[in-house]
mmCIF file of C-alpha atoms in Angstrom:
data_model
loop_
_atom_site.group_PDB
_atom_site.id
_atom_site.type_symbol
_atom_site.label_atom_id
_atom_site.label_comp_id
_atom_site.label_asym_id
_atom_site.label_seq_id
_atom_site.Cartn_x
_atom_site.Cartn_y
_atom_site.Cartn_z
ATOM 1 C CA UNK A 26 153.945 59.083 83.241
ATOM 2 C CA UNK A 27 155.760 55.477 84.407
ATOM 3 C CA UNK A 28 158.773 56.336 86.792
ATOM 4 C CA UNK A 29 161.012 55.110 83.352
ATOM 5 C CA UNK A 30 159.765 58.472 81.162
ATOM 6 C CA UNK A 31 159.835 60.542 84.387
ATOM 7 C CA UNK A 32 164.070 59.232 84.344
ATOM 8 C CA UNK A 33 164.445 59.616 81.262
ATOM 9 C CA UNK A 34 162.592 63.590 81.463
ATOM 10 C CA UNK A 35 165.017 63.746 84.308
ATOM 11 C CA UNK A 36 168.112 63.129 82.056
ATOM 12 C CA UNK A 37 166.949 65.589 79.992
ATOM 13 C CA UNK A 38 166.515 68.230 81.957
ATOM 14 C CA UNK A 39 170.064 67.805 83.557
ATOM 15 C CA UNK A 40 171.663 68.035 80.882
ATOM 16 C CA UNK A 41 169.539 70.029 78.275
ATOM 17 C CA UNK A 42 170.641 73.239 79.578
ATOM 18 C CA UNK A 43 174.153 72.546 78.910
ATOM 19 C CA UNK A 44 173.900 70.791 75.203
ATOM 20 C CA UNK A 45 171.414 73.921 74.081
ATOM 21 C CA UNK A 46 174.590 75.947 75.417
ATOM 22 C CA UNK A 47 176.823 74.245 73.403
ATOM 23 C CA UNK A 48 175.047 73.491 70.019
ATOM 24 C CA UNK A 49 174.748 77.551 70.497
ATOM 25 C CA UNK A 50 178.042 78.160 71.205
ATOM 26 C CA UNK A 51 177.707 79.810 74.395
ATOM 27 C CA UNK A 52 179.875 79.528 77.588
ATOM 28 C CA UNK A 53 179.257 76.133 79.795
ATOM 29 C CA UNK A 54 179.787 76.149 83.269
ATOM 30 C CA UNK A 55 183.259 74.606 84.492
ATOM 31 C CA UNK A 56 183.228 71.332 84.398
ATOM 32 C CA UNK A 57 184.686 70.729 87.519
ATOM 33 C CA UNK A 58 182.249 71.426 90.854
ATOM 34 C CA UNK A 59 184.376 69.582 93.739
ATOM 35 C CA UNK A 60 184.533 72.572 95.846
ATOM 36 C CA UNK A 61 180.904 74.130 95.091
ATOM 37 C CA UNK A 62 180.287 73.347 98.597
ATOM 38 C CA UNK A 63 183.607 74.167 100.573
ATOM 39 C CA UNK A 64 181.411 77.760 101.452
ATOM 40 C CA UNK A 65 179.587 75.735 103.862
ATOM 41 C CA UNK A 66 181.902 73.704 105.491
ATOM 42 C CA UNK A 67 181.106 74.537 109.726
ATOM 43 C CA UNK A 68 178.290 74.845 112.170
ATOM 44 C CA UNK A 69 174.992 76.960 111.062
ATOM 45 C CA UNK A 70 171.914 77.945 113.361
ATOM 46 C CA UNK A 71 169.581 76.142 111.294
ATOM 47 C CA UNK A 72 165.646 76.975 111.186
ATOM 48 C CA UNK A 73 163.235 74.838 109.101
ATOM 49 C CA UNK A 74 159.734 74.903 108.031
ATOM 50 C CA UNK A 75 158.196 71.148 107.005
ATOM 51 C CA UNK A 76 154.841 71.175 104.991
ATOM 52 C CA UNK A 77 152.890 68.266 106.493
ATOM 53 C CA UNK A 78 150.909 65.565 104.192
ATOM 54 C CA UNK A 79 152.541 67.628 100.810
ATOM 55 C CA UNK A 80 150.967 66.657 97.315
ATOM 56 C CA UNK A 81 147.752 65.364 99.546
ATOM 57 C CA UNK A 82 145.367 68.318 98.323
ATOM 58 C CA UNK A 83 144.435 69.414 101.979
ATOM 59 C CA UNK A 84 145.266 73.067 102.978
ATOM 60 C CA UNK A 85 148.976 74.225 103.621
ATOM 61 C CA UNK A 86 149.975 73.438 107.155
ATOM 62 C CA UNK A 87 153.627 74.203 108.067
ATOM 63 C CA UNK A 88 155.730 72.486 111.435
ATOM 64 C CA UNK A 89 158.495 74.740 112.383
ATOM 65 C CA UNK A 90 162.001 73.956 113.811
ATOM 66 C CA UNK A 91 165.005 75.023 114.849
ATOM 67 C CA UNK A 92 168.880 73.803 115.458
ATOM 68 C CA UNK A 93 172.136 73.511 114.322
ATOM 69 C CA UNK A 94 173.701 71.639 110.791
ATOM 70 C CA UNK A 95 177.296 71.007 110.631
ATOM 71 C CA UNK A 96 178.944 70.337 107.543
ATOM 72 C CA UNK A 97 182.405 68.095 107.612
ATOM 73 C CA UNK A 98 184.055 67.614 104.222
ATOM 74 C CA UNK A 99 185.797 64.646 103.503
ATOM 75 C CA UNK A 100 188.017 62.978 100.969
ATOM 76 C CA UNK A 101 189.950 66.321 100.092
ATOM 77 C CA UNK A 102 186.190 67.750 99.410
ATOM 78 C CA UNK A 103 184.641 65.594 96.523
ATOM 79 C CA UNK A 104 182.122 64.319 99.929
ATOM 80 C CA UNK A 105 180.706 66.045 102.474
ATOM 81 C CA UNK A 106 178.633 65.276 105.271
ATOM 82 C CA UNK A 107 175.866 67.383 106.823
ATOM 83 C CA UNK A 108 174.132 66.504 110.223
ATOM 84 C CA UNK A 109 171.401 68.524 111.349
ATOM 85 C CA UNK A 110 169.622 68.719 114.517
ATOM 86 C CA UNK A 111 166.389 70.662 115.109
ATOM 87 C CA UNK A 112 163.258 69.954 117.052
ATOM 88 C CA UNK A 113 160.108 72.048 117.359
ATOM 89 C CA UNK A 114 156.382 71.146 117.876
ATOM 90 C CA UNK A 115 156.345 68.585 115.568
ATOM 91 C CA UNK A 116 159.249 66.642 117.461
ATOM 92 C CA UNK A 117 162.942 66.347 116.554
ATOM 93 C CA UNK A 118 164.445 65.507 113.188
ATOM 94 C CA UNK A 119 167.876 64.228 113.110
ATOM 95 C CA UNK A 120 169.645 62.947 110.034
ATOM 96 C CA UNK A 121 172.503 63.464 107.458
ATOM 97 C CA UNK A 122 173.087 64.231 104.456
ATOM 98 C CA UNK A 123 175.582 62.639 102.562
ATOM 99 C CA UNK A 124 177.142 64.440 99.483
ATOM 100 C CA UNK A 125 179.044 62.832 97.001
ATOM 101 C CA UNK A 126 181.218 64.755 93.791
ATOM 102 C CA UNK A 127 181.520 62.687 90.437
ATOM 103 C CA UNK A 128 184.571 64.269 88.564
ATOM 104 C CA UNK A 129 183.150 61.671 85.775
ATOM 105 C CA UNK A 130 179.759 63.613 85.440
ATOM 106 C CA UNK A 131 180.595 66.648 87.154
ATOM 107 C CA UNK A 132 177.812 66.408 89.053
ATOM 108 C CA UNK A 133 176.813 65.679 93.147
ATOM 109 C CA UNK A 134 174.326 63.402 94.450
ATOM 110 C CA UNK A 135 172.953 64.427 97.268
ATOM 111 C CA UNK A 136 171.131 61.396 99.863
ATOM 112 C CA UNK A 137 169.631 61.863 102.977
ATOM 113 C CA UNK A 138 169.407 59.951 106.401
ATOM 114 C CA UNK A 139 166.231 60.602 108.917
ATOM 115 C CA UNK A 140 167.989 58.898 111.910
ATOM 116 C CA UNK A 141 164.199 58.185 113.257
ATOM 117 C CA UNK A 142 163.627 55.676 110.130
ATOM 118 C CA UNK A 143 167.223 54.971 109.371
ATOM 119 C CA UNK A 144 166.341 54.727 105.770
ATOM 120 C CA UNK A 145 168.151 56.139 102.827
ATOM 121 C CA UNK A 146 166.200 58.194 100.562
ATOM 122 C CA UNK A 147 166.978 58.136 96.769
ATOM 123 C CA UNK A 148 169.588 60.446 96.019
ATOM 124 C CA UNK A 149 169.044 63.844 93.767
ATOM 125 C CA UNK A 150 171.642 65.179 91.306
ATOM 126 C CA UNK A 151 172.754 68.423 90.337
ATOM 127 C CA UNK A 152 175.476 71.085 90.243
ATOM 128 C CA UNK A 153 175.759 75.117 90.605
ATOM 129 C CA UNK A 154 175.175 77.133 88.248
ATOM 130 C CA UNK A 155 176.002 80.929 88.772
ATOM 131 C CA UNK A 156 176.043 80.441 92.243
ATOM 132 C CA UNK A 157 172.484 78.273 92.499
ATOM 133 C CA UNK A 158 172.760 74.414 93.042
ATOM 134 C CA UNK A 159 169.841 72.598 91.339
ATOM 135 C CA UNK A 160 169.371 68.835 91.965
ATOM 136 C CA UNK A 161 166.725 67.167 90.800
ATOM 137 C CA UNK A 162 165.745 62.889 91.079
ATOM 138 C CA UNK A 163 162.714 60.461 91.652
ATOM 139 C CA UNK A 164 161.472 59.200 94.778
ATOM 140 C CA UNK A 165 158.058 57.741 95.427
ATOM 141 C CA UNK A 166 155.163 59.468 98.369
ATOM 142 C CA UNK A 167 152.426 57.401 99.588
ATOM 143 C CA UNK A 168 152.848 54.421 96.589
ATOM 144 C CA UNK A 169 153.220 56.892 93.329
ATOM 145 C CA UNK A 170 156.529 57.879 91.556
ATOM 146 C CA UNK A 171 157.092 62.026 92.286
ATOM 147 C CA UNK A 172 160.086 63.836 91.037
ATOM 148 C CA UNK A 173 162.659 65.501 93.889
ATOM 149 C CA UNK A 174 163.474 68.960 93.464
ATOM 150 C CA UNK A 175 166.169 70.355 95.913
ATOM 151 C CA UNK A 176 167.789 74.335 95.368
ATOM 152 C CA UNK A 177 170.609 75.741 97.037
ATOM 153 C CA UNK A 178 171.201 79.513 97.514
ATOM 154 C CA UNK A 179 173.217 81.906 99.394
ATOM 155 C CA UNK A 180 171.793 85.342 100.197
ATOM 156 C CA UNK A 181 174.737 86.355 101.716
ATOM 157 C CA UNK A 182 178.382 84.564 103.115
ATOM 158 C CA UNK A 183 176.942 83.877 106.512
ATOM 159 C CA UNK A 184 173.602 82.951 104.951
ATOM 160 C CA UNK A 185 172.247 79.749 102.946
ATOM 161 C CA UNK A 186 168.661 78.452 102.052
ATOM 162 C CA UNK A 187 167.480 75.147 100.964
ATOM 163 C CA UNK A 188 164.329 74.655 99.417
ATOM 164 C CA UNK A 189 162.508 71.116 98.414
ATOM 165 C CA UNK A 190 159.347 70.463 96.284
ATOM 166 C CA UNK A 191 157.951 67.277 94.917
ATOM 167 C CA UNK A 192 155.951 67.288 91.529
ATOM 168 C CA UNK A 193 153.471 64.672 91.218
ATOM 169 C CA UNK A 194 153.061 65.430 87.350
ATOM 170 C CA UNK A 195 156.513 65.265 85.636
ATOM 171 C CA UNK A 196 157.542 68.305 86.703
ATOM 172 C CA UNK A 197 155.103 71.010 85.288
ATOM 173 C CA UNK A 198 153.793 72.235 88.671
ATOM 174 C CA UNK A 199 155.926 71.871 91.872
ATOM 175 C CA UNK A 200 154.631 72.036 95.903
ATOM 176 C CA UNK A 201 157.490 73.202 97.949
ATOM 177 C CA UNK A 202 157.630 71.323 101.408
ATOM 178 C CA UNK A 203 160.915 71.697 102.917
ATOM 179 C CA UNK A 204 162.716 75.087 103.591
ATOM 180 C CA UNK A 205 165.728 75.309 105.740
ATOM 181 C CA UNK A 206 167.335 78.661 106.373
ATOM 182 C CA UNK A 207 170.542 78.864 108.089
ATOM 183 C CA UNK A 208 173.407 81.400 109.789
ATOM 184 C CA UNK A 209 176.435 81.006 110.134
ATOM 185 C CA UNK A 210 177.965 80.296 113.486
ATOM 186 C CA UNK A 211 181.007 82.084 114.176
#
């Protein structure tokens, strides 16, 4: 699949879900999402698990670490900014994660800053839906297009968990290798 069909499967699968609502007359989700991350706004003990060489093939081998994130909005909540600090065995990761709401789409992007690289990685999009947030875009891993896949949930109101996969095949199988669970700091 050329990284053109896997954007244009992309497209589809943000918005199929809501057109198959719609031709069937079925509730849509409300179209406006600006504050589907005010429940996170603060500082959160942060633990994460990192999946070293992911989509390579070799056997699952998992770096731990732990930290804190603290989320800032800004702009009245259509952007928020995430920084996380952890380190473990496998060093320190430091970065941010820049959020950004489009009223137009009703929609976030979602793009992320590894403070050891300084490089921007391509953004993922997405919204909440019944309390999940889906985002989904393209990146590339070692030379070849994958797809991004990045969930949001809350198992409880001092709880969150973030999970990331990358498909190397359009999306029909997924590896996860990012999950980040984190408490609430009160």
């Amino acid at each position: 699949m050329t990284p053109r069909h896997l954007v244009a499967a992309l497209c589809l699968a943000l918005v199929g879900s809501r057109v198959a609502a719609v031709e069937q007359g079925l509730p849509t989700p409300a179209p406006n999402g600006q504050h589907d991350f005010d429940w996170e706004w603060g500082q959160w003990l942060t633990k994460v698990r990192v999946l070293q060489n992911p989509l390579s093939g070799e056997p699952a081998k998992w770096i731990e670490f732990s930290g804190t994130s603290v989320i800032k909005p800004l702009l009245d909540g259509k952007v928020n900014f995430v920084e996380l600090k952890v380190k473990g065995a496998g060093g320190i990761i430091e970065g941010g994660s820049l959020r950004l709401y489009s009223p137009r789409s009703h929609q976030w992007s979602l793009h992320f800053a590894n403070a050891r690289d300084g490089l921007l990685t391509a953004p993922v999009y997405g919204r909440f839906d019944k309390g999940i947030g889906t985002f989904v875009g393209t990146d590339t891993l070692d030379g070849r297009a994958i797809l991004v896949r990045f969930v949001v949930t809350r198992p409880s109101a001092d709880s969150a968990r973030f999970e990331q996969a990358y498909s190397a095949d359009g999306g029909a199988t997924w590896e996860l290798n990012w999950i980040a669970t984190d408490t609430r700091v009160r």
